[in-house]
Steps between C-alpha positions, in 0.01 A plus 500: 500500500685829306450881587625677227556888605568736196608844518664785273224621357420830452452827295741574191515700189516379152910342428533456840566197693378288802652185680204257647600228753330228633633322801327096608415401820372230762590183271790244490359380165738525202419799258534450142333721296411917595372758258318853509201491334271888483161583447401854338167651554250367283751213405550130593790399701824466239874323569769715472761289583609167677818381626590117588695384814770423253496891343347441229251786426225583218381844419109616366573671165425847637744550762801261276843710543341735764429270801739283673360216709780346774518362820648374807449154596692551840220784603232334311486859319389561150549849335380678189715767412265743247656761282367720244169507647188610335154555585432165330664329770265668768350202686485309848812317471445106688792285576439128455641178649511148425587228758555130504477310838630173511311238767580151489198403656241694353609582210688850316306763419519839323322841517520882451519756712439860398570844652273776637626718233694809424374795287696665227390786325703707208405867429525652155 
């Protein structure tokens, strides 16, 4: 089992910029794959960005060359650094994890594990 805990969300004006983290818990399960995905009012929940074990990372078209996604394997930490904000990108911000357990009894298995949640909102 994963608890993902976000946090850095918040209030912030147009061109401004916001720093989300998202810290794993409670599992000795290797980690491959994390990502922040959001959901706007009114909207279905979108990727923004993903980011492998290995560092290798994919962007959503909107946020390309204003988001960074990174991370820290030692913490089990994965960031999103967001500049040039705009009220487009107001949305509950969810962190994401993907797991692989290895069992040589029963068998490996894999699952997702997703966050509580951490508004952002952009004013004009």
């Amino acid at each position: 089992q994963v608890q993902l805990v976000e946090s850095g969300g918040g209030l912030v004006q147009g061109g401004g910029s916001l720093r989300l983290s998202c810290a794993a818990s409670g599992s000795s399960g290797s980690i491959t794959n994390m990502g922040w995905y959001r959901q706007a009012p009114g909207e279905q929940r979108e990727l923004v960005a993903t980011i492998t074990s290995g560092g290798s990372t994919k962007y959503a078209d909107s946020v390309k060359d204003r988001f960074t996604i990174s991370r820290d394997n030692a913490k089990n930490t994965v960031y999103l650094q967001m500049n040039n904000l705009t009220p487009e990108d107001t949305a509950v911000y969810y962190c994401n994890a993907h797991t692989k357990v290895i069992r040589a009894i029963l068998g490996s298995y894999e699952r997702d594990y997703w966050g509580q949640g951490t508004q952002v909102t952009v004013s004009s």
